[in-house]
Amino acid sequence: MHHTPLTNIGSRSYRDPAVQLAVLHRITKQLAERSTSSAVEVDVTAELHDVFDARYVAIYRSQPDGTLLRSALAGDSSDAPSERIDGESSNLHSSPSIPEGSLALAGLREVFGGQTLLAPISHHGEKVGIVVVNATATTDPLDSHDAKFLDLVVRIVAPHLFYLDSREGDRSAALTDSITGLGNRRAFEERLGEELARSNRSGQQVALLVCAIDASGRQAPDPGDDALRTVVDALKQSVRLSDPAFRTGERQLSALLTRSGVEGALVVAKRLMAAVDGLTGVAGQLLTLSIGVAALKAGVKHTPLDLAAVALTRKAEDALHSAMASGGKRTVSAESLR
């Protein structure tokens, strides 16, 4: 989102309290209208880019491995550092040139270059990233007045980012299977609806593969969580990175195969069977799979979407049950059941 600049860094007019109030009011209004942290980051970087007339404004988020990953950027990306930088080696969180609450970035020009301001994103003492304003396009030096204004903006934005991060984390947990780390049945149904809508727009096919670990008999032990995770690894290796997998039942996994028809799904099924061949579960029990596949017809509008999703799922699961009823360790296509 691009805004008509209220100010420019050469005139320093944003130091005027009335101008600052207008900027803060607009940012606060944007915060109230945004429901995701990514949307907030995009708006804030765009606003700061205009206010400071900066070459670029970027937000970097702290990662578990100690690096910083760029999550938003406004301005000239060719001058910005790489998308991922080493948070430790660049001393972004511990440089003595950046006292807590201060935004002067005198010691980090080797990372960001030129005239740069840094604002740590923190809330109740927890730092989750930084906001970087690079103004090498101007000859008017940045100073402590500019840093204080940036600090004020980030202090307003930070609590909203923490709240949205927490809410998005709660939603992610609600859509994730705790045993496998895959999306759960609810996540599957949501993603299937999205893919069907995309298929209606593009005319591309969508296939569904559903598999289950075969039971060796009534006296056979449950294959266990470790065996399920082993099959998950095999499934991930068998599908494209862009094709999401889910846990949709106690022993059942599903994969949405975008831009694929029945033929493509059967190829993936064969690859999955080969990946599982020879794997064992509890007490050395050999793991085998039953697989069912189904696909939407290409170039056909599927409406209403909820009924189309139910129909595709039912076809694939009926094919799976047919494979299981036939003794397992086989793949059945929904087309063969007609």
Short mmCIF file of C-alpha atoms in Angstrom, two decimals:
data_model
loop_
_atom_site.label_atom_id
_atom_site.label_comp_id
_atom_site.label_asym_id
_atom_site.label_seq_id
_atom_site.Cartn_x
_atom_site.Cartn_y
_atom_site.Cartn_z
CA MET A 1 0.00 0.00 0.00
CA HIS A 2 1.52 3.34 -1.03
CA HIS A 3 0.71 6.63 0.64
CA THR A 4 1.14 10.21 -0.47
CA PRO A 5 4.09 11.35 1.68
CA LEU A 6 3.17 13.66 4.53
CA THR A 7 6.76 14.77 4.97
CA ASN A 8 10.26 14.38 3.69
CA ILE A 9 13.52 13.87 5.49
CA GLY A 10 15.21 16.92 3.99
CA SER A 11 12.74 19.38 5.50
CA ARG A 12 12.45 17.40 8.76
CA SER A 13 8.83 18.55 8.87
CA TYR A 14 7.84 15.32 10.63
CA ARG A 15 9.47 16.77 13.76
CA ASP A 16 6.51 19.13 13.96
CA PRO A 17 4.23 17.74 16.73
CA ALA A 18 1.12 18.24 14.59
CA VAL A 19 2.64 16.24 11.73
CA GLN A 20 3.79 13.52 14.10
CA LEU A 21 0.31 13.30 15.57
CA ALA A 22 -1.18 12.91 12.08
CA VAL A 23 1.27 10.13 11.22
CA LEU A 24 0.64 8.29 14.49
CA HIS A 25 -3.12 8.64 14.05
CA ARG A 26 -2.95 7.11 10.59
CA ILE A 27 -0.78 4.23 11.78
CA THR A 28 -3.10 3.59 14.73
CA LYS A 29 -6.09 3.50 12.38
CA GLN A 30 -4.29 1.01 10.13
CA LEU A 31 -3.51 -1.20 13.13
CA ALA A 32 -7.19 -1.37 14.02
CA GLU A 33 -8.07 -2.46 10.47
CA ARG A 34 -5.49 -5.23 10.09
CA SER A 35 -6.06 -8.81 11.25
CA THR A 36 -2.60 -10.30 10.56
CA SER A 37 0.90 -9.33 11.62
CA SER A 38 2.11 -9.48 8.02
CA ALA A 39 -0.48 -6.90 6.96
CA VAL A 40 0.60 -4.62 9.82
CA GLU A 41 4.25 -4.95 8.79
CA VAL A 42 3.48 -4.05 5.16
CA ASP A 43 1.53 -0.94 6.20
CA VAL A 44 4.11 0.23 8.73
CA THR A 45 7.09 -0.13 6.40
CA ALA A 46 5.21 1.73 3.65
CA GLU A 47 4.25 4.54 6.03
CA LEU A 48 7.78 4.93 7.41
CA HIS A 49 9.24 4.81 3.91
CA ASP A 50 7.12 7.83 2.98
CA VAL A 51 7.64 9.71 6.23
CA PHE A 52 11.43 9.44 6.18
CA ASP A 53 11.72 9.57 2.38
CA ALA A 54 13.99 6.58 2.93
CA ARG A 55 15.80 4.42 0.41
CA TYR A 56 14.25 1.41 2.11
CA VAL A 57 12.51 0.42 5.32
CA ALA A 58 12.60 -3.22 6.39
CA ILE A 59 11.41 -5.39 9.24
CA TYR A 60 13.51 -8.38 10.25
CA ARG A 61 12.15 -11.06 12.59
CA SER A 62 14.29 -13.09 14.99
CA GLN A 63 14.50 -16.81 14.15
CA PRO A 64 15.16 -19.79 16.48
CA ASP A 65 18.58 -20.34 14.88
CA GLY A 66 19.75 -16.84 15.82
CA THR A 67 19.35 -15.33 12.37
CA LEU A 68 17.08 -12.48 11.35
CA LEU A 69 14.63 -13.06 8.50
CA ARG A 70 13.22 -10.13 6.53
CA SER A 71 9.43 -10.15 6.75
CA ALA A 72 8.55 -6.83 5.11
CA LEU A 73 10.27 -4.27 2.88
CA ALA A 74 9.31 -0.93 1.34
CA GLY A 75 11.59 0.87 -1.08
CA ASP A 76 14.66 -0.17 -3.05
CA SER A 77 15.24 -3.86 -2.35
CA SER A 78 18.52 -3.86 -4.31
CA ASP A 79 20.18 -1.83 -1.55
CA ALA A 80 18.78 -3.86 1.35
CA PRO A 81 20.79 -6.67 2.96
CA SER A 82 19.89 -10.25 2.11
CA GLU A 83 16.58 -11.67 3.27
CA ARG A 84 18.33 -13.57 6.06
CA ILE A 85 21.21 -12.13 8.10
CA ASP A 86 23.20 -13.43 11.03
CA GLY A 87 21.80 -11.77 14.12
CA GLU A 88 24.75 -12.79 16.29
CA SER A 89 27.66 -11.81 14.06
CA SER A 90 26.09 -8.46 13.23
CA ASN A 91 25.43 -7.75 16.94
CA LEU A 92 21.97 -6.52 16.14
CA HIS A 93 20.72 -7.18 19.63
CA SER A 94 23.85 -6.61 21.69
CA SER A 95 25.89 -3.82 20.09
CA PRO A 96 27.01 -1.24 22.67
CA SER A 97 26.15 1.40 20.08
CA ILE A 98 22.48 0.51 20.53
CA PRO A 99 21.48 1.20 24.14
CA GLU A 100 18.14 -0.29 25.15
CA GLY A 101 15.45 2.02 23.84
CA SER A 102 17.88 3.96 21.63
CA LEU A 103 17.72 3.76 17.86
CA ALA A 104 21.12 5.11 16.74
CA LEU A 105 22.89 2.54 14.57
CA ALA A 106 26.43 3.87 14.39
CA GLY A 107 28.12 0.47 14.68
CA LEU A 108 26.18 -1.48 12.06
CA ARG A 109 26.94 0.33 8.80
CA GLU A 110 28.84 -2.71 7.58
CA VAL A 111 25.51 -4.55 7.62
CA PHE A 112 23.05 -1.90 6.46
CA GLY A 113 25.32 0.82 5.09
CA GLY A 114 24.99 4.59 5.00
CA GLN A 115 22.72 6.46 7.37
CA THR A 116 20.59 3.95 9.19
CA LEU A 117 18.24 3.90 12.14
CA LEU A 118 17.41 0.72 14.02
CA ALA A 119 14.43 0.13 16.30
CA PRO A 120 14.23 -3.15 18.20
CA ILE A 121 10.71 -4.60 18.25
CA SER A 122 10.17 -5.54 21.88
CA HIS A 123 7.30 -5.99 24.29
CA HIS A 124 7.66 -6.58 28.04
CA GLY A 125 11.39 -7.12 27.54
CA GLU A 126 11.05 -9.72 24.77
CA LYS A 127 12.72 -8.81 21.47
CA VAL A 128 11.33 -10.38 18.32
CA GLY A 129 13.02 -8.34 15.61
CA ILE A 130 14.08 -4.95 14.32
CA VAL A 131 12.84 -2.13 12.11
CA VAL A 132 15.51 -0.68 9.83
CA VAL A 133 15.28 2.73 8.15
CA ASN A 134 18.01 3.36 5.58
CA ALA A 135 18.25 6.92 4.30
CA THR A 136 21.40 6.88 2.18
CA ALA A 137 19.47 8.74 -0.54
CA THR A 138 19.63 11.99 1.43
CA THR A 139 22.44 14.30 2.42
CA ASP A 140 20.56 15.54 5.47
CA PRO A 141 21.98 13.45 8.36
CA LEU A 142 19.76 11.39 10.61
CA ASP A 143 20.01 12.28 14.27
CA SER A 144 18.54 11.56 17.69
CA HIS A 145 15.32 13.46 16.90
CA ASP A 146 14.64 11.09 14.03
CA ALA A 147 15.50 8.11 16.22
CA LYS A 148 13.07 9.22 18.92
CA PHE A 149 10.22 9.52 16.43
CA LEU A 150 10.94 6.07 15.00
CA ASP A 151 11.12 4.72 18.55
CA LEU A 152 7.67 6.17 19.26
CA VAL A 153 6.17 4.56 16.15
CA VAL A 154 7.63 1.14 16.97
CA ARG A 155 6.48 1.32 20.59
CA ILE A 156 2.93 1.78 19.33
CA VAL A 157 3.19 -1.00 16.74
CA ALA A 158 4.99 -3.63 18.85
CA PRO A 159 2.07 -4.64 21.14
CA HIS A 160 -0.17 -5.16 18.11
CA LEU A 161 2.43 -7.38 16.46
CA PHE A 162 2.78 -9.44 19.64
CA TYR A 163 -0.99 -9.81 19.95
CA LEU A 164 -1.42 -10.84 16.31
CA ASP A 165 1.56 -13.21 16.49
CA SER A 166 -0.01 -14.86 19.52
CA ARG A 167 -3.42 -15.14 17.88
CA GLU A 168 -1.94 -16.54 14.68
CA GLY A 169 0.09 -18.99 16.76
CA ASP A 170 -3.07 -20.15 18.53
CA ARG A 171 -4.78 -20.63 15.18
CA SER A 172 -1.80 -22.55 13.83
CA ALA A 173 -1.88 -24.83 16.88
CA ALA A 174 -5.61 -25.42 16.37
CA LEU A 175 -4.93 -26.56 12.79
CA THR A 176 -1.90 -28.77 13.52
CA ASP A 177 -1.77 -32.45 14.49
CA SER A 178 0.46 -32.72 17.55
CA ILE A 179 1.83 -36.19 16.68
CA THR A 180 2.91 -35.65 13.09
CA GLY A 181 3.19 -31.87 12.81
CA LEU A 182 0.94 -32.01 9.75
CA GLY A 183 -2.25 -30.06 9.34
CA ASN A 184 -5.25 -31.77 10.91
CA ARG A 185 -8.68 -32.56 9.45
CA ARG A 186 -9.88 -28.99 9.90
CA ALA A 187 -6.79 -27.64 8.14
CA PHE A 188 -7.33 -30.16 5.34
CA GLU A 189 -10.92 -29.05 4.80
CA GLU A 190 -9.92 -25.37 4.73
CA ARG A 191 -7.08 -25.94 2.26
CA LEU A 192 -9.24 -28.18 0.05
CA GLY A 193 -11.80 -25.40 -0.24
CA GLU A 194 -9.05 -22.95 -1.23
CA GLU A 195 -7.67 -25.31 -3.87
CA LEU A 196 -11.12 -25.96 -5.34
CA ALA A 197 -11.73 -22.21 -5.61
CA ARG A 198 -8.34 -21.82 -7.31
CA SER A 199 -9.21 -24.68 -9.66
CA ASN A 200 -12.45 -22.93 -10.62
CA ARG A 201 -10.49 -19.81 -11.55
CA SER A 202 -7.60 -21.48 -13.38
CA GLY A 203 -9.22 -24.61 -14.78
CA GLN A 204 -6.37 -26.73 -13.39
CA GLN A 205 -7.00 -30.17 -11.95
CA VAL A 206 -6.76 -31.11 -8.29
CA ALA A 207 -6.22 -34.68 -7.14
CA LEU A 208 -6.55 -36.16 -3.68
CA LEU A 209 -4.49 -39.06 -2.34
CA VAL A 210 -5.60 -40.73 0.89
CA CYS A 211 -3.56 -43.49 2.53
CA ALA A 212 -3.78 -45.56 5.69
CA ILE A 213 -1.44 -47.95 7.46
CA ASP A 214 -2.76 -51.48 7.02
CA ALA A 215 -3.73 -53.52 10.06
CA SER A 216 -2.17 -56.99 9.95
CA GLY A 217 -5.01 -58.57 11.89
CA ARG A 218 -7.01 -58.25 15.08
CA GLN A 219 -4.11 -59.46 17.21
CA ALA A 220 -1.55 -57.20 15.54
CA PRO A 221 -0.24 -54.35 17.69
CA ASP A 222 -1.07 -50.78 16.79
CA PRO A 223 1.76 -49.52 14.59
CA GLY A 224 2.27 -46.60 16.96
CA ASP A 225 3.11 -42.93 16.61
CA ASP A 226 6.69 -43.57 15.49
CA ALA A 227 5.45 -45.68 12.59
CA LEU A 228 2.98 -42.97 11.64
CA ARG A 229 5.75 -40.38 11.63
CA THR A 230 7.85 -42.71 9.47
CA VAL A 231 5.05 -42.88 6.91
CA VAL A 232 4.68 -39.10 7.08
CA ASP A 233 8.35 -38.75 6.13
CA ALA A 234 7.82 -41.13 3.20
CA LEU A 235 4.76 -39.17 2.08
CA LYS A 236 6.64 -35.87 2.18
CA GLN A 237 9.40 -37.39 0.06
CA SER A 238 6.86 -38.64 -2.47
CA VAL A 239 4.97 -35.41 -3.14
CA ARG A 240 6.10 -32.01 -4.38
CA LEU A 241 6.97 -29.34 -1.83
CA SER A 242 3.94 -27.38 -3.02
CA ASP A 243 1.54 -30.26 -2.31
CA PRO A 244 0.36 -30.14 1.32
CA ALA A 245 -0.10 -33.25 3.46
CA PHE A 246 -2.46 -33.71 6.41
CA ARG A 247 -3.40 -36.23 9.09
CA THR A 248 -7.08 -36.86 8.50
CA GLY A 249 -7.68 -39.95 10.65
CA GLU A 250 -6.11 -42.17 13.31
CA ARG A 251 -3.96 -44.01 10.76
CA GLN A 252 -4.96 -41.94 7.75
CA LEU A 253 -2.94 -39.32 5.86
CA SER A 254 -4.05 -37.20 2.92
CA ALA A 255 -2.20 -35.17 0.30
CA LEU A 256 -3.64 -32.53 -2.03
CA LEU A 257 -1.95 -32.85 -5.40
CA THR A 258 -2.34 -29.54 -7.17
CA ARG A 259 -2.17 -29.38 -10.96
CA SER A 260 -2.50 -33.19 -11.05
CA GLY A 261 -5.10 -35.62 -12.35
CA VAL A 262 -5.66 -39.28 -11.57
CA GLU A 263 -2.61 -40.32 -13.58
CA GLY A 264 -0.36 -38.02 -11.59
CA ALA A 265 -1.88 -39.23 -8.33
CA LEU A 266 -1.21 -42.85 -9.29
CA VAL A 267 2.44 -41.99 -9.96
CA VAL A 268 2.72 -40.45 -6.49
CA ALA A 269 0.99 -43.50 -4.98
CA LYS A 270 3.51 -45.82 -6.63
CA ARG A 271 6.37 -43.68 -5.35
CA LEU A 272 4.91 -43.73 -1.83
CA MET A 273 4.47 -47.51 -1.88
CA ALA A 274 8.13 -47.89 -2.83
CA ALA A 275 9.23 -45.47 -0.09
CA VAL A 276 7.35 -47.45 2.59
CA ASP A 277 8.44 -50.88 1.33
CA GLY A 278 10.58 -52.56 3.98
CA LEU A 279 9.81 -50.10 6.78
CA THR A 280 8.80 -51.56 10.13
CA GLY A 281 6.63 -50.53 13.04
CA VAL A 282 6.15 -51.93 16.55
CA ALA A 283 7.97 -55.24 17.21
CA GLY A 284 9.41 -55.28 13.71
CA GLN A 285 5.98 -55.36 12.11
CA LEU A 286 6.27 -54.60 8.38
CA LEU A 287 4.38 -51.48 7.37
CA THR A 288 2.14 -51.56 4.32
CA LEU A 289 -0.30 -49.01 2.98
CA SER A 290 -3.68 -48.90 1.35
CA ILE A 291 -4.13 -45.90 -0.94
CA GLY A 292 -7.14 -44.31 -2.59
CA VAL A 293 -6.96 -41.56 -5.22
CA ALA A 294 -9.54 -39.32 -6.88
CA ALA A 295 -9.42 -36.16 -8.97
CA LEU A 296 -11.60 -33.34 -10.21
CA LYS A 297 -12.29 -33.00 -13.90
CA ALA A 298 -10.22 -30.30 -15.59
CA GLY A 299 -11.98 -27.22 -16.93
CA VAL A 300 -15.21 -27.85 -15.01
CA LYS A 301 -16.65 -25.38 -12.52
CA HIS A 302 -17.17 -27.10 -9.19
CA THR A 303 -20.05 -25.46 -7.35
CA PRO A 304 -21.05 -25.15 -4.65
CA LEU A 305 -17.53 -25.52 -3.28
CA ASP A 306 -18.50 -27.22 -0.03
CA LEU A 307 -20.41 -29.98 -1.85
CA ALA A 308 -17.58 -30.40 -4.37
CA ALA A 309 -15.11 -30.78 -1.50
CA VAL A 310 -17.27 -33.40 0.21
CA ALA A 311 -17.70 -35.29 -3.07
CA LEU A 312 -13.96 -35.40 -3.84
CA THR A 313 -13.12 -36.49 -0.29
CA ARG A 314 -15.78 -39.20 -0.34
CA LYS A 315 -14.53 -40.57 -3.67
CA ALA A 316 -10.94 -40.80 -2.46
CA GLU A 317 -11.91 -42.34 0.88
CA ASP A 318 -14.25 -44.85 -0.81
CA ALA A 319 -11.32 -45.87 -3.00
CA LEU A 320 -9.15 -46.21 0.12
CA HIS A 321 -11.73 -48.43 1.84
CA SER A 322 -11.92 -50.58 -1.28
CA ALA A 323 -8.14 -51.03 -1.19
CA MET A 324 -8.28 -51.99 2.49
CA ALA A 325 -11.17 -54.43 1.92
CA SER A 326 -9.16 -56.12 -0.84
CA GLY A 327 -6.38 -57.02 1.56
CA GLY A 328 -4.38 -53.80 1.64
CA LYS A 329 -0.97 -53.01 0.19
CA ARG A 330 -2.56 -51.66 -2.98
CA THR A 331 -3.84 -48.52 -4.65
CA VAL A 332 -7.39 -48.06 -5.91
CA SER A 333 -8.58 -45.20 -8.11
CA ALA A 334 -12.07 -43.79 -7.65
CA GLU A 335 -12.52 -44.10 -11.41
CA SER A 336 -12.17 -47.88 -11.17
CA LEU A 337 -15.15 -48.06 -8.78
CA ARG A 338 -17.64 -46.67 -11.29
#
